[in-house]
mmCIF file of C-alpha atoms in Angstrom:
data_model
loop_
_atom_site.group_PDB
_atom_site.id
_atom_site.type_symbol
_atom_site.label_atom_id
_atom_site.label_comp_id
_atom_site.label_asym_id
_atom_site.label_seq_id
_atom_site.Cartn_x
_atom_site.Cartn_y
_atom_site.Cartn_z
ATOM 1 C CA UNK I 1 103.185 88.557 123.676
ATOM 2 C CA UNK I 2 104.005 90.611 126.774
ATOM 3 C CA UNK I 3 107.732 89.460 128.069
ATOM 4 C CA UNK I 4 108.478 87.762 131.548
ATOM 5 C CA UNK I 5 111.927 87.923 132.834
ATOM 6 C CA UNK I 6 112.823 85.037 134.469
ATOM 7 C CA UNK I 7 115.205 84.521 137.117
ATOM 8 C CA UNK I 8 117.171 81.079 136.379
ATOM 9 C CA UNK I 9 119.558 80.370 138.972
ATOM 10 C CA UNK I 10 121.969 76.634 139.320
ATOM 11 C CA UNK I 11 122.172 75.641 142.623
ATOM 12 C CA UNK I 12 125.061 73.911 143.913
ATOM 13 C CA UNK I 13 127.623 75.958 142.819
ATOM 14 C CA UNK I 14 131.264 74.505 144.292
ATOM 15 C CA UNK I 15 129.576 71.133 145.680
ATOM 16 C CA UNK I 16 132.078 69.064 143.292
ATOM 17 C CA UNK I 17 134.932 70.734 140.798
ATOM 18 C CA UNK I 18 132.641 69.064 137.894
ATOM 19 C CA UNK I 19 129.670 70.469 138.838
ATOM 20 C CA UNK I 20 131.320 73.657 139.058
ATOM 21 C CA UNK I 21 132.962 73.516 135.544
ATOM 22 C CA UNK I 22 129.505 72.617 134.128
ATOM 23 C CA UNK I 23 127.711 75.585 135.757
ATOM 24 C CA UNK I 24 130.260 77.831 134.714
ATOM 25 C CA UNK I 25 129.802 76.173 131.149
ATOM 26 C CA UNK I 26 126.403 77.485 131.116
ATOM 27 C CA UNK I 27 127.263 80.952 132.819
ATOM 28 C CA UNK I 28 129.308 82.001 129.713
ATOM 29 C CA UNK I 29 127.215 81.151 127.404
ATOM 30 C CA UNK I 30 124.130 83.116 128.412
ATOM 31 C CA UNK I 31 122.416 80.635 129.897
ATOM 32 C CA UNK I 32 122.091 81.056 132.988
ATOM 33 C CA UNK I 33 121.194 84.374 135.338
ATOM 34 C CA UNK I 34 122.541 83.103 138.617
ATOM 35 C CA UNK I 35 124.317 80.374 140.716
ATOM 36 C CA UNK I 36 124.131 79.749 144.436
ATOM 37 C CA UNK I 37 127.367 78.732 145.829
ATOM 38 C CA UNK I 38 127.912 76.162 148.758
ATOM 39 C CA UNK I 39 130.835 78.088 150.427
ATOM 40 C CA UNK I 40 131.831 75.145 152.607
ATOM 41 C CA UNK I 41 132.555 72.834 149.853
ATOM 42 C CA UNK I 42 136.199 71.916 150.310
ATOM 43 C CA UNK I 43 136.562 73.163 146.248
ATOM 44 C CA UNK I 44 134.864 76.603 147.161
ATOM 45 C CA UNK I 45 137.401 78.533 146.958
ATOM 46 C CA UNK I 46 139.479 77.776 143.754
ATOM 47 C CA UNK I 47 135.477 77.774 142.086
ATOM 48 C CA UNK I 48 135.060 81.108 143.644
ATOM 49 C CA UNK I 49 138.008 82.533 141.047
ATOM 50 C CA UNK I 50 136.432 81.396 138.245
ATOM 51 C CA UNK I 51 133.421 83.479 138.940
ATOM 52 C CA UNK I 52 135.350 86.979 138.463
ATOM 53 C CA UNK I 53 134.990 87.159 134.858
ATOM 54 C CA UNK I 54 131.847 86.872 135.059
ATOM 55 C CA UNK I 55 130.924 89.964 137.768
ATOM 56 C CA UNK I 56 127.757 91.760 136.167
ATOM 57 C CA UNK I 57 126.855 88.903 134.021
ATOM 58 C CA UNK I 58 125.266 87.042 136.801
ATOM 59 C CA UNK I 59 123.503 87.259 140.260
ATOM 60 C CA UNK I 60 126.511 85.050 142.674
ATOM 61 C CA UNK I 61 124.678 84.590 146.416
ATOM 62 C CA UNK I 62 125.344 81.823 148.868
ATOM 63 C CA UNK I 63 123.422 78.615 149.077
ATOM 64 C CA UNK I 64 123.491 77.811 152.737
ATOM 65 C CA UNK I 65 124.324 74.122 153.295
ATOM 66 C CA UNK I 66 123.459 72.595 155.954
ATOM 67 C CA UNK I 67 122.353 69.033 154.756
ATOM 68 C CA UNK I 68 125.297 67.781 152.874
ATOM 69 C CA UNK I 69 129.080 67.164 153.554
ATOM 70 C CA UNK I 70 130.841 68.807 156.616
ATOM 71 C CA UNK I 71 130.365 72.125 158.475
ATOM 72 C CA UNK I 72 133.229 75.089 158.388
ATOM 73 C CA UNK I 73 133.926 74.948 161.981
ATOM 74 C CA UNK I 74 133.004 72.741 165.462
ATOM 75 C CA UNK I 75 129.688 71.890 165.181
ATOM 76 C CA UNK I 76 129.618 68.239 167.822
ATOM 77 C CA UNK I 77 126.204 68.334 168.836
ATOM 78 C CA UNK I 78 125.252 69.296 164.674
ATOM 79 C CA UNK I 79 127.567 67.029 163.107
ATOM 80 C CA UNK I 80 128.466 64.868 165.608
ATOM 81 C CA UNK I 81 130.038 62.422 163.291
ATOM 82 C CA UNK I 82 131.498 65.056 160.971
ATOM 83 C CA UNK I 83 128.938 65.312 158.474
ATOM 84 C CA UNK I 84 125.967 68.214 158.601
ATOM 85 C CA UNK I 85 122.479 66.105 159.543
ATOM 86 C CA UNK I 86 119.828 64.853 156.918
ATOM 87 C CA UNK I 87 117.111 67.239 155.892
ATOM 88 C CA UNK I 88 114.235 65.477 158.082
ATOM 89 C CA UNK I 89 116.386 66.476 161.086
ATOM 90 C CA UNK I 90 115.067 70.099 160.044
ATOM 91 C CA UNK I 91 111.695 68.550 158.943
ATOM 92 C CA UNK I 92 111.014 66.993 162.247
ATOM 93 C CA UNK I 93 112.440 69.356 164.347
ATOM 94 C CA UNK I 94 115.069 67.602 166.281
ATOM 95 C CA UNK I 95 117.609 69.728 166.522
ATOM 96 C CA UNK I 96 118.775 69.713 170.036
ATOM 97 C CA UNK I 97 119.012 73.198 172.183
ATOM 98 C CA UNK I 98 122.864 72.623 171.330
ATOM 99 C CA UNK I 99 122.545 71.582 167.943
ATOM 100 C CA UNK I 100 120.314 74.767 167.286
ATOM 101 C CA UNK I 101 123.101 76.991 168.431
ATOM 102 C CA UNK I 102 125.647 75.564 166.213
ATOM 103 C CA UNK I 103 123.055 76.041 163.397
ATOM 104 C CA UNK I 104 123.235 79.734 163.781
ATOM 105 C CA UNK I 105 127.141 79.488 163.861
ATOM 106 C CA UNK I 106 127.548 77.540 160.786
ATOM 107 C CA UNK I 107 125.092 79.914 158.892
ATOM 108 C CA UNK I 108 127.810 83.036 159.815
ATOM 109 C CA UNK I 109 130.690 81.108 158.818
ATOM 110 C CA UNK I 110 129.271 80.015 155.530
ATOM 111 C CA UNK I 111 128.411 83.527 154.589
ATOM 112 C CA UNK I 112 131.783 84.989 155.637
ATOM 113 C CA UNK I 113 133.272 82.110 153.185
ATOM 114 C CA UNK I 114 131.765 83.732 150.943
ATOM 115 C CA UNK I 115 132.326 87.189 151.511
ATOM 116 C CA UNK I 116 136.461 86.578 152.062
ATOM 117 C CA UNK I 117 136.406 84.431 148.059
ATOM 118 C CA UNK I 118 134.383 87.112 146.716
ATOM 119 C CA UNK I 119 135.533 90.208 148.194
ATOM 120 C CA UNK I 120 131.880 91.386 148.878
ATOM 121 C CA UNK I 121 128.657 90.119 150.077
ATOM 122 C CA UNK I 122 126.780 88.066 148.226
ATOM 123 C CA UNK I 123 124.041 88.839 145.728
ATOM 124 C CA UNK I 124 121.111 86.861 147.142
ATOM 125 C CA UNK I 125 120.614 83.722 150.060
ATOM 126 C CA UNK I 126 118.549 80.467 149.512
ATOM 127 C CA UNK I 127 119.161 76.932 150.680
ATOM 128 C CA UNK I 128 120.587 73.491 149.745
ATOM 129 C CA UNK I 129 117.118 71.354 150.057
ATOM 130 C CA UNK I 130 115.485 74.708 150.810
ATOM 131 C CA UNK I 131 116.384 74.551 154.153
ATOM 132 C CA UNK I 132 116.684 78.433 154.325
ATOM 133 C CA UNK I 133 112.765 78.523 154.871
ATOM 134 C CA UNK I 134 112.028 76.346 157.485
ATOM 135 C CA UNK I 135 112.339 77.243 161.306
ATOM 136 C CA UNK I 136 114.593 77.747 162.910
ATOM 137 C CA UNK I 137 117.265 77.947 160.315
ATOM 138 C CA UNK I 138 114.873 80.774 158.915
ATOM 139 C CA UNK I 139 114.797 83.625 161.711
ATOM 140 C CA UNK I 140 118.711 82.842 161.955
ATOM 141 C CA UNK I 141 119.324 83.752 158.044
ATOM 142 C CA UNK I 142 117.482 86.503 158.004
ATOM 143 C CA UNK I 143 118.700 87.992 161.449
ATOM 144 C CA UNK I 144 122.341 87.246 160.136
ATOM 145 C CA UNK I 145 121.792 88.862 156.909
ATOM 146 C CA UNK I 146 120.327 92.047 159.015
ATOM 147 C CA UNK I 147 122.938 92.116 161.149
ATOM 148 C CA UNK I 148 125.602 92.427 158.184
ATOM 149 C CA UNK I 149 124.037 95.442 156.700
ATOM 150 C CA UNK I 150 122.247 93.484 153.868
ATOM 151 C CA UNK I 151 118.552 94.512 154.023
ATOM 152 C CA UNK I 152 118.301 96.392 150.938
ATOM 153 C CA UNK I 153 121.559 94.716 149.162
ATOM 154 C CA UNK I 154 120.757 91.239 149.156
ATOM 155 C CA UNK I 155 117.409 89.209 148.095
ATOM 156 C CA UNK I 156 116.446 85.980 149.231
ATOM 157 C CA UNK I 157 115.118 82.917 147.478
ATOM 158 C CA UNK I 158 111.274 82.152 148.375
ATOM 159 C CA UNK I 159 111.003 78.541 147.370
ATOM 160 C CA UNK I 160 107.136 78.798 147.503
ATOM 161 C CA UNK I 161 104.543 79.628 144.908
ATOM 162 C CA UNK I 162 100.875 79.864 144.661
ATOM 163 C CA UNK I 163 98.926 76.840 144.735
ATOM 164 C CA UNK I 164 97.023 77.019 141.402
ATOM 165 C CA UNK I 165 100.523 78.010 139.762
ATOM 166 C CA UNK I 166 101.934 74.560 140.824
ATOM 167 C CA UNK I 167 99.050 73.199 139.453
ATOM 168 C CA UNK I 168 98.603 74.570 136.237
ATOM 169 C CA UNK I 169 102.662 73.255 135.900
ATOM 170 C CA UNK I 170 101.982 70.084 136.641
ATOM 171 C CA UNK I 171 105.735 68.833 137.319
ATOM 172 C CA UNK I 172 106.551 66.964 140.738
ATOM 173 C CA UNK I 173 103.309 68.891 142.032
ATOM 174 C CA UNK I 174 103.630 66.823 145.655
ATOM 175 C CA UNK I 175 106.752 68.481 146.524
ATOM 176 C CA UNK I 176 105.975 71.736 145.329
ATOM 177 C CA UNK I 177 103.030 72.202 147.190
ATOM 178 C CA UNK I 178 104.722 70.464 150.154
ATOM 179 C CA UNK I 179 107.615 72.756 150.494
ATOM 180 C CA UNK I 180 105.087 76.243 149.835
ATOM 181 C CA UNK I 181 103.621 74.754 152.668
ATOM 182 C CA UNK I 182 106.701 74.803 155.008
ATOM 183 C CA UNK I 183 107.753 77.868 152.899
ATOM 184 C CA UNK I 184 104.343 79.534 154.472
ATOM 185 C CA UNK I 185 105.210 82.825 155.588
ATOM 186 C CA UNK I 186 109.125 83.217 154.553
ATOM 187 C CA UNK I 187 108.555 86.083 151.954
ATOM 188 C CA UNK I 188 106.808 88.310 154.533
ATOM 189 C CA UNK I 189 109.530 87.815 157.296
ATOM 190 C CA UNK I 190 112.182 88.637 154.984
ATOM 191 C CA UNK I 191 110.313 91.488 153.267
ATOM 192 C CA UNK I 192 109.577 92.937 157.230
ATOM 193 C CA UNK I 193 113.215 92.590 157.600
ATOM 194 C CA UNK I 194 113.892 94.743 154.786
ATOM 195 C CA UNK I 195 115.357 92.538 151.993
ATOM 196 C CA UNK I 196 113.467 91.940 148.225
ATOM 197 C CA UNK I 197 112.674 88.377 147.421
ATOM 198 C CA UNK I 198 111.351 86.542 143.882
ATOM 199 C CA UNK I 199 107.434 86.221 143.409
ATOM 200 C CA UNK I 200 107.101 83.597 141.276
ATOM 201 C CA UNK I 201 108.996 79.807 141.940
ATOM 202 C CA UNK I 202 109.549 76.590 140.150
ATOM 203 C CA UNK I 203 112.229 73.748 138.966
ATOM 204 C CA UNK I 204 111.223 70.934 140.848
ATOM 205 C CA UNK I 205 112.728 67.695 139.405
ATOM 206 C CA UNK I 206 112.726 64.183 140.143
ATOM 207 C CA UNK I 207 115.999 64.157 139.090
ATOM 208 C CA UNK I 208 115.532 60.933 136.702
ATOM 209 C CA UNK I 209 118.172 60.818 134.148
ATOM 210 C CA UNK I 210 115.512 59.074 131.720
ATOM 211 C CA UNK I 211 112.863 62.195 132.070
ATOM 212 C CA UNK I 212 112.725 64.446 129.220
ATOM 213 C CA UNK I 213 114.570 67.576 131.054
ATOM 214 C CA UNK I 214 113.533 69.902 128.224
ATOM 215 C CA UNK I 215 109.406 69.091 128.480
ATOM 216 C CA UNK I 216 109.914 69.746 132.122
ATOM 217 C CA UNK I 217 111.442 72.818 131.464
ATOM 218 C CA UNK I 218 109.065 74.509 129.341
ATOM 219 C CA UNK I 219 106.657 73.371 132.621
ATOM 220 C CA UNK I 220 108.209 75.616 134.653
ATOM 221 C CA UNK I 221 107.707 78.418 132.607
ATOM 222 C CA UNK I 222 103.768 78.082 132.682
ATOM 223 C CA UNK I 223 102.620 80.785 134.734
ATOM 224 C CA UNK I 224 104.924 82.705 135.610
ATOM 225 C CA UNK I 225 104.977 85.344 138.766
ATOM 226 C CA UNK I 226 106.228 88.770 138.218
ATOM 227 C CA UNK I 227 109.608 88.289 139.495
ATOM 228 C CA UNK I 228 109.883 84.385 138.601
ATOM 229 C CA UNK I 229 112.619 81.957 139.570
ATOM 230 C CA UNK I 230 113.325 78.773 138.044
ATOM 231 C CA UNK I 231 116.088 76.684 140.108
ATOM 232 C CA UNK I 232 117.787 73.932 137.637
ATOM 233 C CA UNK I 233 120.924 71.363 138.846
ATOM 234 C CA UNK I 234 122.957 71.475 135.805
ATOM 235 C CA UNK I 235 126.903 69.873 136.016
ATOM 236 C CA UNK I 236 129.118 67.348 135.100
ATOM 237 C CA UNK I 237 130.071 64.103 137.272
ATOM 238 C CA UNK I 238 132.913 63.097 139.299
ATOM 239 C CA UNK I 239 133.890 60.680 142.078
ATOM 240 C CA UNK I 240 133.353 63.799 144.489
ATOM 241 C CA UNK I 241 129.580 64.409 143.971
ATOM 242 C CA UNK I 242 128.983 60.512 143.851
ATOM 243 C CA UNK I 243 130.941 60.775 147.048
ATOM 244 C CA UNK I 244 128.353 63.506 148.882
ATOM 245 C CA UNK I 245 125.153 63.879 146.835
ATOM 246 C CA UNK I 246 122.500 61.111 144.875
ATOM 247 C CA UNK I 247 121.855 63.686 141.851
ATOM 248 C CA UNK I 248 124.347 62.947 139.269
ATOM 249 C CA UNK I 249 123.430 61.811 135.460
ATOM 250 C CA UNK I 250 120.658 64.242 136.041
ATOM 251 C CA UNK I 251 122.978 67.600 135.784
ATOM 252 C CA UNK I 252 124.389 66.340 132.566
ATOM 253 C CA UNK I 253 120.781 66.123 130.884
ATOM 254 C CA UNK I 254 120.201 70.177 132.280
ATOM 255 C CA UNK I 255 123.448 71.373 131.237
ATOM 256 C CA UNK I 256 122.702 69.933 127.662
ATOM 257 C CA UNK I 257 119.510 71.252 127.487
ATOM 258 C CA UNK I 258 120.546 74.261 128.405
ATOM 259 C CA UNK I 259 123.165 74.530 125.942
ATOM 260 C CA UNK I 260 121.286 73.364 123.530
ATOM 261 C CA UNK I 261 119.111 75.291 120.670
ATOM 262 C CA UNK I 262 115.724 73.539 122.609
ATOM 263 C CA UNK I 263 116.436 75.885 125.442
ATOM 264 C CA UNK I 264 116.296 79.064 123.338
ATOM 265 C CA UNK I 265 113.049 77.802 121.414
ATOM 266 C CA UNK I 266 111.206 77.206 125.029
ATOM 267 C CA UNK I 267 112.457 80.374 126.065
ATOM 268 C CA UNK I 268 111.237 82.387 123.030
ATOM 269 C CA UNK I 269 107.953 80.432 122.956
ATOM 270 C CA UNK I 270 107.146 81.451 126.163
ATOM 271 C CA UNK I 271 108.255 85.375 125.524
ATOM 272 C CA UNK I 272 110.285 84.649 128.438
ATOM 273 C CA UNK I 273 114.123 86.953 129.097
ATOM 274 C CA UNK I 274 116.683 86.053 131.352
ATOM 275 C CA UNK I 275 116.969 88.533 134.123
ATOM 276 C CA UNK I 276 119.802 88.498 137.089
ATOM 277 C CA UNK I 277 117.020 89.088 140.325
ATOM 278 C CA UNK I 278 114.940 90.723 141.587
ATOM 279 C CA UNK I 279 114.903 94.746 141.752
ATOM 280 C CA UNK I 280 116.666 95.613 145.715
ATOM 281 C CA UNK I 281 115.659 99.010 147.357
#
């Protein structure tokens, strides 16, 4: 059986302290390849410390937020009540003139969070709620990255896959096709710009703390691209991701899988290695 390294990467990194703690749970223990960090999380930058041991053990990149909690800086016509806009705002595309402005903004700040907790720029870029990939947060990210120097440094997360992949998978197959269909396009803007990106996507949950985590899991790895990424939401609970985000009992289900002696049996059934991202020119 030929090997596939697999890229598996927990989102949500610094959204809550347990959350953090739970990813970091699975970091040490080899379970994990890479986290994307929401660097305008209020508990950001204490998490950001605990990544250090763990330099060249683990892709780190930034998982731009702009769907959940509040922006860095002024943002009145994005978050005109304090709190970053729903995800259909994107969706539907009602961002105001003003509002799209601020977008661009926020995106700088969040990556110069963390570039001034890490000491360096990040690994790789993809989205809370994938929002990376849809216009016009998209041409902003990339031309941001760009303009830092990145192209050739830093890859970015396409959240689409091939249509008969998602099928064979058969997990929350709706939303997967759904979002390669807003995703259309993504990999060969940020491959013109210069920058690598995964060929090969899947994780999508319902999040349902009664599903069987573990059969989903060994879903994902059906059919694997050649530089495959599996997203997963493992973490523990506390009052401050009940406070910002629906997806709670869930994370405790991943992170036990993961942990777990089921994870390494899927894993070596399916010849699949964990591997840190994608190779970068």
């Amino acid at each position: 059986m030929l090997s596939s390294r697999i890229i598996l990467c927990a989102d949500d990194y610094g959204l809550s302290p347990a959350v953090s703690a739970g990813i970091l749970e699975a970091l040490e223990a080899g379970r994990l390849s890479a986290t994307g960090a929401m660097t305008n999380r209020p508990d950001w930058r204490r998490a950001a410390r605990d990544l250090a041991p763990l330099e060249g053990r683990a892709s780190f990149g930034v998982h731009l937020n702009l769907t959940a909690g509040a922006p860095l800086g002024a943002a009145p016509n994005l978050a005109p009540h304090g709190s970053l806009p729903p995800l259909a705002t994107y969706l539907r595309g009602r961002l105001s003139r003003e509002a799209i402005a601020e977008t661009a903004a926020e995106i700088a700040r969040q990556f110069d969070s963390f570039e001034d907790a890490m000491g360096r720029a990040p690994d790789f870029i993809d989205g809370h709620q994938h929002v990376h990939v849809l216009e016009p947060v998209r041409t902003f990210v990339i031309e941001e990255a760009a303009r830092r120097g990145w192209a050739g440094r830093v890859w970015f997360r396409n959240s689409a896959d091939r249509p008969d992949r998602i099928l064979r998978r058969r997990v929350e197959t709706p939303k997967a096709l759904g979002l390669a269909w807003f995703a259309r396009g993504f990999a060969r803007d940020a491959t013109a710009a210069g920058f690598s990106t995964n060929e090969g996507f899947s994780g999508f949950s319902a999040f349902d703390a009664g599903r069987d985590y573990g059969a989903d899991f060994e879903r994902y790895l059906v059919a694997p691209g050649a530089r495959h990424l599996i997203m997963c939401h493992p973490g523990h609970v506390d009052d401050e991701l009940a406070s910002v985000d629906p997806v709670t009992t869930s994370r405790e289900n991943e992170l036990a899988f993961l942990l777990s002696s089921r994870f390494e049996d899927a894993m070596g059934r399916a010849g699949a290695i964990l591997s840190a991202g994608p190779v970068v020119a």
